[in-house]
Each structure stands twice: as structure tokens, then as C-alpha cells.
Coordinates of C-alpha atoms and ligand atoms in Angstrom, one line a residue:
M71 CA -77.1 47.2 -12.6
R72 CA -74.9 48.7 -15.3
T73 CA -72.5 51.6 -15.4
H74 CA -72.5 52.0 -19.2
Y75 CA -74.5 51.0 -22.3
C76 CA -72.6 48.6 -24.5
G77 CA -73.3 50.6 -27.6
Q78 CA -71.9 53.8 -26.1
L79 CA -68.3 52.8 -25.2
T80 CA -65.7 54.7 -27.1
A81 CA -62.0 55.5 -26.8
K82 CA -62.7 58.0 -24.1
H83 CA -63.6 55.1 -21.8
I84 CA -60.2 53.3 -22.2
G85 CA -58.8 52.4 -18.8
Q86 CA -62.2 52.4 -17.0
E87 CA -63.7 49.6 -15.0
I88 CA -67.3 49.2 -16.2
T89 CA -70.3 47.0 -15.8
L90 CA -72.4 46.1 -18.8
T91 CA -75.7 44.3 -19.2
G92 CA -77.3 42.9 -22.3
W93 CA -77.7 40.0 -24.6
V94 CA -75.1 37.7 -26.1
H95 CA -75.2 38.7 -29.8
R96 CA -72.6 36.3 -30.9
R97 CA -70.0 34.1 -29.3
R98 CA -66.7 33.1 -30.9
D99 CA -64.1 30.8 -29.5
H100 CA -60.7 31.8 -30.9
G101 CA -58.1 29.2 -29.8
G102 CA -58.4 29.6 -26.1
V103 CA -59.9 33.1 -26.0
I104 CA -63.6 33.7 -26.0
F105 CA -65.2 36.7 -27.7
L106 CA -68.7 37.7 -26.8
D107 CA -70.4 40.5 -28.7
V108 CA -72.8 41.9 -26.2
R109 CA -75.8 43.9 -27.3
D110 CA -78.2 46.4 -25.7
V111 CA -80.5 49.0 -27.0
K112 CA -77.7 51.4 -27.8
G113 CA -75.6 48.9 -29.8
R114 CA -73.0 46.4 -29.1
V115 CA -69.4 45.9 -28.0
Q116 CA -66.9 43.1 -28.0
V117 CA -65.9 41.5 -24.7
V118 CA -62.8 39.2 -24.5
F119 CA -62.4 36.5 -21.9
D120 CA -58.9 35.0 -21.2
P121 CA -58.5 31.6 -19.6
D122 CA -56.5 33.2 -16.7
R123 CA -59.8 34.0 -15.0
E124 CA -60.9 30.4 -14.8
Q125 CA -64.4 30.8 -13.4
S126 CA -65.5 33.7 -15.7
F127 CA -63.9 31.9 -18.7
A128 CA -65.9 28.8 -17.9
T129 CA -69.1 30.8 -17.7
A130 CA -68.3 32.7 -20.9
D131 CA -67.7 29.3 -22.5
K132 CA -71.2 28.1 -21.5
V133 CA -73.3 31.1 -22.6
R134 CA -75.1 30.9 -25.9
N135 CA -76.7 33.5 -28.2
E136 CA -79.4 35.6 -26.5
Y137 CA -78.4 34.7 -23.0
V138 CA -78.9 37.8 -20.7
I139 CA -75.7 38.6 -19.0
A140 CA -73.9 41.2 -16.8
I141 CA -70.2 41.7 -17.2
K142 CA -67.6 43.6 -15.2
G143 CA -64.5 44.5 -17.1
L144 CA -61.9 46.9 -18.3
V145 CA -62.2 49.0 -21.4
R146 CA -59.1 48.9 -23.6
A147 CA -58.1 49.8 -27.1
R148 CA -58.4 47.1 -29.6
P149 CA -55.0 45.7 -30.7
E150 CA -53.6 47.2 -33.8
G151 CA -55.2 45.9 -37.0
T152 CA -58.4 44.7 -35.3
V153 CA -60.3 48.0 -35.1
N154 CA -63.7 47.6 -36.6
S155 CA -64.8 50.8 -38.3
E156 CA -68.2 49.4 -39.1
L157 CA -69.1 49.3 -35.4
A158 CA -69.6 52.5 -33.3
T159 CA -67.6 50.8 -30.5
G160 CA -65.1 49.3 -32.9
A161 CA -62.1 51.2 -31.6
V162 CA -62.4 49.5 -28.2
E163 CA -63.1 46.2 -26.5
V164 CA -63.8 45.1 -23.0
L165 CA -61.5 42.7 -21.1
G166 CA -64.1 40.6 -19.3
K167 CA -63.3 40.0 -15.6
E168 CA -66.6 38.8 -14.2
I169 CA -69.7 37.4 -15.9
E170 CA -73.0 36.6 -14.5
V171 CA -75.8 34.9 -16.4
L172 CA -79.0 36.8 -15.6
N173 CA -81.1 34.5 -17.7
A174 CA -80.7 31.7 -20.2
A175 CA -82.4 31.7 -23.6
M176 CA -83.6 29.0 -25.9
T177 CA -82.1 29.0 -29.4
P178 CA -84.1 31.7 -31.2
P179 CA -86.3 30.5 -34.2
F180 CA -84.3 32.7 -36.5
P181 CA -80.8 34.2 -36.1
L182 CA -80.7 37.7 -34.6
D183 CA -77.1 38.4 -35.3
D184 CA -77.3 38.1 -39.1
Y185 CA -79.7 38.7 -41.9
S186 CA -81.9 35.7 -42.5
P187 CA -84.7 35.5 -45.0
V188 CA -87.3 34.5 -42.5
G189 CA -91.1 34.8 -43.3
E190 CA -93.1 37.6 -41.8
D191 CA -95.5 35.2 -40.1
V192 CA -92.6 33.8 -38.0
R193 CA -91.2 37.3 -37.3
L194 CA -94.7 38.4 -36.1
K195 CA -95.2 35.3 -34.0
Y196 CA -91.9 36.0 -32.3
R197 CA -92.1 39.7 -32.5
F198 CA -90.4 40.2 -29.1
L199 CA -87.3 38.6 -30.7
D200 CA -87.7 40.3 -34.1
L201 CA -87.7 43.6 -32.3
R202 CA -84.3 42.8 -30.8
R203 CA -82.8 43.0 -34.3
Q204 CA -80.8 46.2 -34.9
E205 CA -82.8 47.2 -37.9
M206 CA -86.1 47.1 -36.0
Q207 CA -84.6 48.8 -33.0
E208 CA -83.5 51.6 -35.2
K209 CA -86.9 52.0 -36.7
L210 CA -88.7 52.2 -33.3
V211 CA -86.0 54.6 -31.9
L212 CA -86.6 56.9 -34.9
R213 CA -90.4 56.6 -34.4
S214 CA -89.9 57.9 -30.9
R215 CA -87.7 60.7 -32.1
I216 CA -90.3 61.7 -34.6
T217 CA -93.1 61.9 -32.0
T218 CA -90.9 63.8 -29.7
S219 CA -90.1 66.3 -32.4
I220 CA -93.7 66.7 -33.3
R221 CA -94.8 67.1 -29.7
R222 CA -92.1 69.7 -29.2
S223 CA -93.0 71.6 -32.3
L224 CA -96.7 71.7 -31.4
E225 CA -96.2 72.5 -27.8
Q226 CA -94.0 75.4 -28.9
Q227 CA -96.8 76.6 -31.1
G228 CA -99.2 76.6 -28.2
F229 CA -101.0 73.3 -28.6
L230 CA -102.5 71.3 -25.7
D231 CA -102.4 67.5 -25.6
I232 CA -105.9 66.4 -24.7
E233 CA -107.1 62.8 -24.7
T234 CA -110.5 61.7 -26.2
P235 CA -112.5 58.5 -25.6
I236 CA -111.8 55.2 -27.1
L237 CA -115.2 53.8 -26.1
T238 CA -117.5 56.0 -28.1
R239 CA -120.0 56.4 -30.8
A240 CA -119.4 56.0 -34.5
T241 CA -117.3 58.7 -36.3
P242 CA -117.9 58.5 -40.0
E243 CA -114.5 58.4 -41.8
G244 CA -115.7 56.1 -44.5
A245 CA -114.8 52.7 -42.9
R246 CA -116.6 50.0 -40.9
D247 CA -116.6 50.5 -37.1
Y248 CA -115.1 48.2 -34.6
L249 CA -117.8 47.5 -32.1
V250 CA -117.6 46.8 -28.4
P251 CA -120.6 45.3 -26.6
S252 CA -121.9 47.0 -23.5
R253 CA -122.4 44.9 -20.4
T254 CA -124.4 47.5 -18.6
H255 CA -126.6 48.5 -21.5
Q256 CA -128.1 45.3 -22.8
G257 CA -128.0 45.0 -26.6
E258 CA -126.0 48.2 -27.1
F259 CA -122.6 48.8 -28.5
F260 CA -119.8 51.3 -28.3
A261 CA -117.8 52.0 -31.5
L262 CA -114.1 52.5 -31.4
P263 CA -113.2 55.9 -32.9
Q264 CA -112.3 55.9 -36.6
S265 CA -110.7 59.2 -35.6
P266 CA -111.2 61.7 -32.8
Q267 CA -112.9 64.1 -35.3
L268 CA -116.1 65.0 -33.4
F269 CA -114.4 65.2 -30.0
K270 CA -111.7 67.6 -31.3
Q271 CA -114.4 69.8 -32.8
L272 CA -116.2 69.8 -29.4
L273 CA -113.0 70.8 -27.7
M274 CA -113.0 73.8 -30.0
V275 CA -116.5 74.6 -28.9
S276 CA -115.2 74.4 -25.4
G277 CA -112.6 77.0 -26.2
F278 CA -109.4 75.1 -26.2
D279 CA -108.2 76.8 -29.3
R280 CA -105.2 74.5 -30.2
Y281 CA -105.5 70.8 -29.6
Y282 CA -103.4 67.9 -30.5
Q283 CA -103.2 64.2 -29.7
I284 CA -101.2 61.3 -30.9
A285 CA -104.3 59.2 -31.2
R286 CA -105.1 55.6 -31.9
C287 CA -107.8 55.2 -34.6
F288 CA -109.7 52.1 -35.5
R289 CA -111.1 51.2 -39.0
D290 CA -112.4 47.8 -40.0
E291 CA -111.4 47.8 -43.6
D292 CA -110.3 45.1 -45.9
L293 CA -106.6 45.2 -45.6
R294 CA -105.7 44.8 -49.2
A295 CA -103.5 47.8 -49.2
D296 CA -100.8 48.4 -46.6
R297 CA -103.2 49.3 -43.8
Q298 CA -103.7 48.4 -40.2
P299 CA -107.0 48.1 -38.4
E300 CA -105.6 50.2 -35.6
F301 CA -103.2 53.0 -36.5
T302 CA -101.9 56.2 -35.1
Q303 CA -102.8 59.7 -36.1
I304 CA -101.2 63.0 -35.2
D305 CA -104.5 64.7 -34.7
I306 CA -104.7 68.5 -34.7
E307 CA -107.5 71.1 -34.4
T308 CA -107.5 74.9 -34.1
S309 CA -110.0 77.7 -33.7
F310 CA -110.0 81.1 -35.4
L311 CA -107.6 79.9 -38.1
D312 CA -108.5 79.4 -41.7
E313 CA -106.9 76.9 -44.1
E314 CA -103.8 79.2 -44.6
G315 CA -103.2 79.3 -40.8
V316 CA -103.5 75.5 -40.3
M317 CA -101.5 74.6 -43.4
Q318 CA -98.7 76.9 -42.1
I319 CA -98.6 75.2 -38.7
A320 CA -98.6 71.8 -40.2
E321 CA -96.0 72.6 -42.8
T322 CA -93.7 74.1 -40.1
M323 CA -94.2 71.0 -38.0
I324 CA -93.2 68.7 -40.9
R325 CA -90.4 70.9 -42.0
E326 CA -88.9 71.0 -38.5
L327 CA -89.3 67.3 -38.2
F328 CA -87.4 66.5 -41.3
E329 CA -84.7 69.0 -40.4
Q330 CA -84.3 67.6 -36.9
V331 CA -84.5 63.9 -37.6
L332 CA -83.1 63.6 -41.1
S333 CA -81.3 66.9 -41.7
V334 CA -83.4 67.4 -44.8
D335 CA -84.7 70.8 -45.9
L336 CA -88.1 70.3 -47.5
G337 CA -88.4 73.9 -48.5
Q338 CA -91.7 75.6 -49.2
F339 CA -94.5 73.2 -50.2
P340 CA -96.2 73.9 -53.5
R341 CA -100.0 73.9 -53.8
M342 CA -102.0 72.1 -56.4
P343 CA -105.7 72.0 -57.0
F344 CA -107.3 68.6 -57.0
S345 CA -108.5 69.0 -60.6
E346 CA -104.9 69.6 -61.8
A347 CA -103.6 66.7 -59.8
M348 CA -106.1 64.3 -61.4
E349 CA -105.6 65.8 -64.9
S350 CA -101.8 65.8 -64.9
Y351 CA -101.0 62.9 -62.6
G352 CA -104.1 60.8 -62.5
S353 CA -104.0 60.9 -58.8
D354 CA -104.9 63.1 -55.8
K355 CA -101.6 62.2 -54.3
P356 CA -99.1 62.9 -57.1
D357 CA -95.5 61.8 -56.8
L358 CA -93.8 64.9 -57.9
R359 CA -90.3 63.3 -57.8
I360 CA -91.2 61.9 -61.2
P361 CA -91.3 64.4 -64.1
L362 CA -93.8 62.6 -66.3
K363 CA -97.3 64.1 -66.8
L364 CA -100.6 62.9 -68.3
V365 CA -101.8 65.1 -71.1
T366 CA -105.4 65.2 -72.2
V367 CA -105.9 64.6 -75.9
D368 CA -109.6 64.1 -76.1
D369 CA -110.0 67.0 -78.6
L370 CA -107.5 65.4 -81.0
M371 CA -109.2 62.0 -80.9
L372 CA -112.8 63.0 -81.4
A373 CA -112.8 62.4 -85.1
V374 CA -110.2 59.6 -85.5
D375 CA -111.2 56.4 -87.2
F376 CA -110.4 54.4 -84.1
K377 CA -113.4 53.7 -81.8
V378 CA -111.1 52.8 -78.9
F379 CA -110.1 56.5 -78.8
S380 CA -113.0 58.3 -80.4
A381 CA -115.7 56.8 -78.1
P382 CA -114.2 57.8 -74.7
A383 CA -113.1 61.2 -76.3
A384 CA -116.7 62.0 -77.0
D385 CA -118.0 60.7 -73.7
A386 CA -118.4 63.2 -70.9
K387 CA -117.3 60.5 -68.4
G388 CA -114.5 59.3 -70.7
R389 CA -111.0 60.4 -71.2
V390 CA -108.1 59.9 -73.7
A391 CA -104.8 60.8 -72.2
A392 CA -101.2 60.5 -73.4
L393 CA -98.1 59.9 -71.3
L394 CA -94.8 60.8 -72.9
L395 CA -91.8 58.8 -71.8
P396 CA -88.6 60.5 -73.0
G397 CA -86.1 57.9 -74.4
G398 CA -88.8 55.3 -74.1
A399 CA -88.4 54.0 -77.6
E400 CA -85.7 51.8 -76.2
L401 CA -88.3 49.7 -74.2
S402 CA -88.4 46.2 -75.4
R403 CA -91.6 44.4 -76.6
K404 CA -91.5 42.4 -73.4
Q405 CA -91.3 45.5 -71.2
I406 CA -94.2 47.0 -73.0
D407 CA -96.2 43.7 -72.6
D408 CA -95.4 43.8 -68.9
Y409 CA -96.7 47.4 -68.6
T410 CA -99.8 46.4 -70.5
K411 CA -100.4 43.7 -68.0
F412 CA -99.7 46.1 -65.2
V413 CA -102.3 48.7 -66.3
G414 CA -104.8 45.8 -66.6
I415 CA -104.8 45.6 -62.8
Y416 CA -106.4 49.0 -62.9
G417 CA -109.1 48.0 -65.4
A418 CA -107.4 49.3 -68.6
K419 CA -108.2 47.0 -71.5
G420 CA -104.9 47.6 -73.3
L421 CA -102.0 50.0 -73.5
A422 CA -101.7 51.7 -76.9
Y423 CA -98.3 53.3 -77.6
I424 CA -96.3 55.0 -80.3
K425 CA -92.6 54.8 -80.6
V426 CA -91.3 58.1 -81.9
N427 CA -88.3 57.2 -84.2
D428 CA -88.3 60.2 -86.4
V429 CA -90.5 63.3 -85.8
S430 CA -89.6 64.7 -89.2
D431 CA -91.1 61.7 -91.0
L432 CA -94.6 61.1 -89.8
E433 CA -95.2 58.5 -92.5
N434 CA -92.5 56.1 -91.5
G435 CA -91.0 57.6 -88.4
L436 CA -93.7 56.6 -86.0
Q437 CA -93.8 53.0 -85.0
S438 CA -97.2 51.7 -83.8
P439 CA -100.2 49.7 -84.8
I440 CA -102.5 52.6 -84.2
V441 CA -100.7 55.4 -86.2
K442 CA -102.6 54.5 -89.4
F443 CA -105.9 55.1 -87.6
L444 CA -104.9 58.5 -86.3
G445 CA -103.7 60.1 -89.5
A446 CA -100.8 62.4 -90.1
E447 CA -102.5 65.6 -88.9
V448 CA -103.5 64.2 -85.5
C449 CA -100.0 62.7 -85.1
Q450 CA -98.4 66.0 -85.9
Q451 CA -100.6 67.8 -83.3
L452 CA -100.0 65.1 -80.8
I453 CA -96.2 65.3 -81.2
Q454 CA -96.4 69.0 -80.8
R455 CA -98.6 69.0 -77.8
L456 CA -96.4 66.5 -76.0
G457 CA -93.2 68.0 -77.2
A458 CA -92.1 64.5 -78.3
N459 CA -88.6 64.0 -79.7
N460 CA -86.8 61.2 -81.5
G461 CA -86.4 58.2 -79.3
D462 CA -89.4 58.9 -77.1
L463 CA -92.4 56.7 -76.5
I464 CA -96.0 57.8 -76.0
F465 CA -98.4 55.7 -74.0
F466 CA -102.2 56.1 -74.2
G467 CA -105.1 55.6 -71.9
A468 CA -108.6 55.7 -73.3
D469 CA -111.5 54.6 -71.2
K470 CA -113.7 55.9 -68.4
T471 CA -111.9 58.8 -66.8
S472 CA -111.4 57.0 -63.6
V473 CA -109.8 54.0 -65.3
V474 CA -107.5 56.2 -67.4
N475 CA -106.5 58.2 -64.3
E476 CA -105.9 55.2 -62.2
S477 CA -104.1 53.1 -64.8
L478 CA -101.9 55.9 -66.3
G479 CA -101.4 57.4 -62.9
A480 CA -100.0 54.0 -61.6
L481 CA -98.0 53.5 -64.8
R482 CA -96.4 56.9 -64.3
C483 CA -95.2 55.8 -60.8
K484 CA -94.1 52.4 -62.0
L485 CA -92.1 53.9 -64.8
G486 CA -90.6 56.3 -62.3
A487 CA -89.5 53.5 -60.0
D488 CA -88.4 51.0 -62.8
L489 CA -86.4 53.5 -64.8
D490 CA -85.3 55.5 -61.8
L491 CA -86.7 58.8 -63.1
Y492 CA -86.7 60.5 -59.7
Q493 CA -85.5 64.1 -59.8
S494 CA -85.4 64.6 -56.1
Q495 CA -85.4 62.6 -52.9
W496 CA -88.4 64.3 -51.4
A497 CA -91.3 66.0 -53.1
P498 CA -93.9 67.4 -50.7
L499 CA -97.0 69.4 -51.8
W500 CA -100.5 70.4 -50.7
V501 CA -103.4 69.3 -52.7
V502 CA -106.3 71.7 -52.3
D503 CA -109.8 72.5 -53.8
F504 CA -111.2 69.1 -53.5
P505 CA -114.8 68.4 -54.6
M506 CA -117.1 68.4 -51.6
F507 CA -118.8 65.1 -52.7
E508 CA -118.4 62.2 -55.0
A509 CA -121.5 60.7 -56.6
D510 CA -122.2 57.0 -57.1
E511 CA -123.8 55.5 -60.2
K512 CA -127.2 56.4 -58.9
G513 CA -126.2 60.0 -58.3
R514 CA -126.2 59.5 -54.5
L515 CA -123.6 61.8 -52.8
A516 CA -121.0 60.7 -50.4
A517 CA -118.6 63.0 -48.6
L518 CA -115.2 63.0 -50.2
H519 CA -113.5 63.7 -46.8
H520 CA -116.0 63.5 -43.9
P521 CA -119.4 65.2 -43.5
F522 CA -118.0 67.9 -41.2
T523 CA -115.9 69.5 -43.9
A524 CA -116.9 73.0 -44.9
P525 CA -117.8 73.8 -48.5
S526 CA -116.2 76.9 -50.1
C527 CA -119.6 78.3 -51.0
S528 CA -122.8 79.4 -49.2
T529 CA -125.6 77.0 -48.2
S530 CA -127.8 78.2 -51.0
E531 CA -125.0 77.7 -53.6
L532 CA -124.3 74.3 -52.2
Q533 CA -127.9 73.3 -52.4
A534 CA -128.1 74.6 -56.0
N535 CA -125.0 72.6 -57.2
A536 CA -123.9 70.1 -54.7
A537 CA -122.1 67.8 -57.2
G538 CA -120.0 70.7 -58.4
A539 CA -119.2 72.3 -55.1
L540 CA -115.6 72.4 -53.8
S541 CA -114.6 71.9 -50.2
R542 CA -112.2 73.8 -47.9
A543 CA -110.1 70.6 -47.5
Y544 CA -106.4 70.1 -48.0
D545 CA -104.1 67.1 -48.1
M546 CA -100.4 67.0 -47.5
V547 CA -98.7 64.6 -50.0
L548 CA -95.1 63.4 -49.9
N549 CA -93.6 61.3 -52.6
G550 CA -96.9 60.0 -53.8
T551 CA -98.2 59.2 -50.3
E552 CA -100.9 61.1 -48.5
L553 CA -99.3 62.1 -45.2
G554 CA -102.3 63.8 -43.8
G555 CA -105.3 65.9 -44.5
G556 CA -108.0 68.0 -43.0
S557 CA -110.3 70.9 -43.6
V558 CA -112.0 74.0 -42.3
R559 CA -115.0 72.6 -40.5
I560 CA -118.6 73.5 -40.6
H561 CA -119.3 75.6 -37.5
D562 CA -122.8 76.7 -38.5
E563 CA -125.6 74.4 -37.5
K564 CA -127.7 75.2 -40.6
M565 CA -124.9 74.4 -43.0
Q566 CA -124.2 71.1 -41.1
Q567 CA -127.8 70.1 -41.5
V568 CA -127.8 71.0 -45.2
V569 CA -124.7 68.8 -45.7
F570 CA -126.4 65.9 -43.8
D571 CA -129.5 66.4 -45.9
L572 CA -127.5 66.3 -49.1
L573 CA -125.8 63.1 -47.9
G574 CA -129.3 61.6 -47.5
I575 CA -129.2 61.5 -43.7
S576 CA -132.7 62.0 -42.4
S577 CA -133.5 64.5 -39.7
A578 CA -134.3 61.7 -37.3
E579 CA -130.9 60.0 -38.0
Q580 CA -129.1 63.4 -37.8
E581 CA -130.5 63.9 -34.3
E582 CA -129.9 60.3 -33.3
K583 CA -126.3 60.0 -34.5
F584 CA -125.1 63.6 -34.4
G585 CA -127.5 65.3 -32.0
F586 CA -124.6 66.2 -29.6
L587 CA -122.7 67.9 -32.4
L588 CA -125.6 69.8 -33.8
N589 CA -126.4 70.8 -30.2
A590 CA -122.8 72.0 -29.6
L591 CA -123.0 74.1 -32.8
R592 CA -126.0 75.9 -31.3
Y593 CA -123.9 77.1 -28.4
G594 CA -121.3 79.4 -29.8
A595 CA -119.1 77.2 -31.9
P596 CA -116.1 79.1 -33.1
P597 CA -114.8 78.9 -36.7
H598 CA -112.4 76.0 -36.6
A599 CA -110.1 73.9 -38.8
G600 CA -107.7 71.1 -38.4
L601 CA -106.0 68.1 -39.9
A602 CA -104.5 64.7 -39.0
F603 CA -101.3 63.0 -40.1
G604 CA -100.9 59.2 -40.4
L605 CA -98.0 58.6 -38.1
D606 CA -97.2 55.1 -39.2
R607 CA -97.0 56.1 -42.9
L608 CA -94.8 59.1 -42.0
V609 CA -92.4 57.0 -40.0
M610 CA -92.4 54.5 -42.9
L611 CA -91.4 57.1 -45.3
M612 CA -88.7 58.6 -43.0
T613 CA -87.2 55.2 -42.2
G614 CA -87.4 54.0 -45.8
A615 CA -89.4 51.0 -44.7
T616 CA -91.4 49.1 -47.3
S617 CA -94.5 48.4 -45.1
I618 CA -96.2 50.1 -42.2
R619 CA -95.9 46.8 -40.3
E620 CA -92.2 47.4 -40.1
V621 CA -92.6 50.6 -38.1
I622 CA -95.3 49.4 -35.7
A623 CA -94.1 47.4 -32.7
F624 CA -96.9 44.9 -32.7
P625 CA -98.8 45.1 -36.0
K626 CA -101.7 43.0 -37.2
T627 CA -101.4 40.7 -40.2
Q628 CA -103.2 41.3 -43.5
S629 CA -106.2 39.5 -42.1
A630 CA -106.4 41.8 -39.1
A631 CA -105.1 39.3 -36.6
C632 CA -102.2 39.1 -34.2
V633 CA -100.4 35.9 -34.7
M634 CA -98.4 36.3 -31.4
T635 CA -101.3 36.7 -29.0
E636 CA -103.7 34.9 -31.3
A637 CA -106.2 37.8 -31.1
P638 CA -109.0 37.9 -31.9
G639 CA -109.9 34.8 -29.9
E640 CA -113.0 33.1 -28.6
V641 CA -114.4 34.1 -25.2
S642 CA -116.2 32.0 -22.6
N643 CA -119.9 31.5 -22.5
A644 CA -120.1 33.3 -19.2
Q645 CA -118.5 36.4 -20.7
L646 CA -120.9 36.2 -23.6
Q647 CA -123.9 35.9 -21.3
E648 CA -122.8 38.9 -19.3
L649 CA -122.7 40.8 -22.6
H650 CA -126.1 39.5 -23.7
I651 CA -124.6 38.0 -26.8
R652 CA -125.2 34.7 -28.4
V653 CA -122.7 33.7 -31.1
R654 CA -124.0 32.1 -34.2
K655 CA -121.2 29.8 -35.4
P656 CA -120.3 30.4 -39.0
V657 CA -121.7 27.8 -41.3
A658 CA -118.9 25.5 -42.4
A659 CA -117.8 26.2 -46.0
E660 CA -119.1 23.4 -48.2
Ligands
LIG834 N1 -110.5 63.2 -39.1 C1 -109.8 63.3 -40.4 C2 -109.3 61.9 -40.7 O1 -109.1 61.1 -39.9 C3 -108.7 64.3 -40.3 C4 -109.2 65.7 -40.1 O2 -110.1 66.1 -40.9 O3 -108.7 66.3 -39.2 O4 -108.9 61.7 -41.8

């Protein structure tokens, strides 16, 4: 229908007769001349209609925003003084000769030609219109460029794109499964994949060597955080490579991606052991753009006359840590109160602090209600360990280790954002040497990654000290966000059984749930390793979006529903009967 895209007209088209198609972005009537801004996926251009061409003028007069039109016209330079440098096509305009309305449009529920503070629920209900907005178009275009770059990079590195099933058995990635009832197997259910994990491992057993897939994954989690019940992973698996080999491939892929799409050189990614990440940043995904660090001061606080500090310092499961904020003595009482409330979200019962006014005068130079409990000697050592200077502020966390890490870790990021402490725009790193398991209150072990992750020790060492064992897992972190992670896998059947045993999975359950995997491991499974990246989060970071919903064409709401299609929805009794399902209506809330 068209000869050119609206958004691609430039001065080199001046003098050409062209045909455009698109939507009326905006219509202006300027004393007898009608201006239509016409928009398509490439951008927009201004079209002018003079009254000389009566019929087209009359049509142009009638069209409204979002009408779909086709226009024949002549590209010409904009008159002197009317060039719009903000617009890619701003040097030219089209003199409209013919106009045809291809389809009319109702007035949109929110303007598409201008910013309007419309609620997300309305945007999601009319997502097909929301996506017409330039900002959203740009994000989805970038998303497509990102997947293209990734595919190219992986194909160049010898990877094959292989699809794995959506109707399958549970894959344990730590979330609830989405279940699909089977019609042909009464009372039985498929699970949607939480990831293609087991299938990609089986592909290695089949000899495919280098697999990738841009795969949809499903996890039925509470959507407190910025998560989606279905999301996309760049899923990768390789044979005969160890962690070094896989990390190299993944790092190359991400580096090339940033170069190609954002012209950013991420450089070599540093490595950090999990223990250091927790100790210095309170997080296994440290934001290294921010220079602040948590410093352990347990040893200094053991003997102080202040239970709030001395008790956790003496407790093996407790921690006292300090966070030095250079220049922080300028914070107001109100700001400190707000930060105290903020750390409360993470379970901290308070936020002790010392304002360092004069390091040479420990008697009067330190301003804080707690200084008197600490004593001059501890204060002196503290100042020294932290390298505190006049004008600095020291925050403290003292509690269970997990509470201290979470609260001070979050405070560190909040201070970074509030006070703009960022030292670089991008800070990637690998976190390595994760523990194999985490233990609950009762000492029961759960896999920190998934149960197919190889430990960095032998089976006997693992059995002797499971809680202390490290795994061969690695996470890629960018700006405090986990971009992806993976591991060297267990390829030895015995080791896999030992890990299942340690996780409290009985032999019967092992056979029932993972029999096919154990079986495959008996038939010549090669050493293999892989990882997966969260595509939505990656696109979100690269587009600067504030939520993953902004980079997914049709996302779900926080309550895991689609307001546009109204899914999930009820189904007919006939369908339920076929599926052998009887629905018990929820009891009405009292
Ligand atoms: N399957 C893992 C996940 O979804 C990634 C991996 O280990 O490759 O997190």
C-alpha cells in the first residue's frame, strides 16, 4: 500500500511523489490549511492539505486522531523557520494530494499524542493503544534488537536453537507450578515449565553440545516484587565446558549486546565470592556503582556496655556491621528518621548512627546517643577501621545476620540513589562460590539454586559437610540486578542421588519425579554446564524502564491477571466435565 514509512522521510526524498499509510497522530487546522501528523512504526511526518484540492481537503478536515489513513503526496522542504529539529523528519513535510480513510477510530481513552498521567490499569486494558505510543514502540523495538543480537552472538559461537515442551512435568526452581489438567489422563496434570532446565540437560546427554532457546517460563509466585507469572529466559546449556568456559561465552554475549545496542563497553567483568558479596554489600547481587561498603565490627562490640550491639556480636547467627557515609553528617534529623523507617521494612528494629564532627576529639567530636556506651577506645578503633573523616556519618546494623545484611544492604542502595553516589553508569560482575544449600530453622536443607547444581567437592565431602559445601554456580549481576545465573551440573548419577537424599527427597520420590533424569545420567551423560538470563529484566535495564511490565507487550498485573482479555476466566461446565474437574466455589468472605 505504501511507498515509504512516515518516520523515514528525509531531505533526500524532496521532490518525490510518495504514498504513506499510518495513523493520524494529531490534526491541526491553521486558518484554512490542515496539518496532519501521520504516524507509523518508524516515526511520524507532517502532511499539509491546501483547500485547492477540495475533496482531499474535505476528507482531511473530517479525520480525527487515530484514524487509519493512506496519503499520496509530494515531499517538500519545510518553509524557512518551520524546521523541527526534534523530529527525525523535521526538515521536510508532505504536500497531501489524495487521502483515503482506511478505518475510523473512536476517541482513545487516553491521548496518544502527548504525555498523560493515565493509570496503569487503563493502559493495560487498552494495551493495543498504549503500545502505539512512541515510548512503548521504542522499548519493543529495542527488545527485538536485543534478542536479534543475542541470537547472532550465540549462533556465531556455534549454538543451536532447540525448543522444549511447555506441557511437561514440574521443574523445581523454587516456585509453585502452573498446572494444566489432562483430558486424556483423568485426574492428572501437566505442569508448565518453571524453566527448561531438565530438557536442556537431556539435550546435552543427546550430544547437542551447545543449546540455546529464548524460552517462556512459568512460575506461580506472589507478585510482590516486579515479577511476572510468565517471563522469558535466554536459556543456555553446553557440554564439555567448565564454569570458566560458560562464563566466557555469556560474558562475550552480554558485552557484544551492550556494544551493538547501546554502544557501551562493559569491559572485563570482575568476580566476587558470595561470602564477600554478603559481607561487604549485604547482598548476593551487589550494586557496584555505589562505593559504600558494610564493614563487620562484631569484634569491637563484644564487650561494649550496650546490649543492642554486644548480644548480636556474640551470637554466631548475629552480626554488627557499620556503613560509612562520607559527608553524611549533613543529613538532617528528618532524613535519618526516614532512613530508620526504611530499614524497618527489612526487620531492623532501629538505625543507630554516629555523626563524626571531629575525629581528633573523641570526647565531644562524635555526635550520637550511643557513643557513651561504646567508650573512647572502641570509637577510636571504629574510626580507624572505617577510615572515617570529619563530616562523615556511620550507620550501624545489629541483629540477626540476615536482618543486618538485608537492611544495611538496602540502605546502601537507597543512599546511592537518593544522594546520587553512582560512580559509573554500568557495573557488571560475576558472583561465584555460592553455598550449595540453605538451611531452614529446623536444619532442613534446600537447594540455593536448583537440585541439579554440582557441588565443588566430592560426594563423600558433601555428605560429611553439606551445610558448608559450596556449589559450582555463578550469577551475573548488573547494577544490583541479577541478570542471569547458572552452574556446572551434576552429570554423575550417584552424586545426583546424594544431593536428592540431602534435600530429603526419598528414593521413591526421586524415581517418580526425576526417574527420566537419573536414567539419562546412566547412559553416558557428558560433563555439562549452562545458565539462563532473564530477558525482561535485561531489556528493562537497557531501556531504563522502571518495571518489567513496561518491556513486555502484554504483561499481567500484580495479581497475575490480564485486564485486557480478563484472563484467567471461568470455563463452561462441559469443559470442566471433559477434564474431570469439579470446581469448589470459594467460600464468600465473611
Ligand atoms: N534453570 C536455571 C534458572 O531458571 C538457570 C540455569 O541453571 O541454567 O534459574
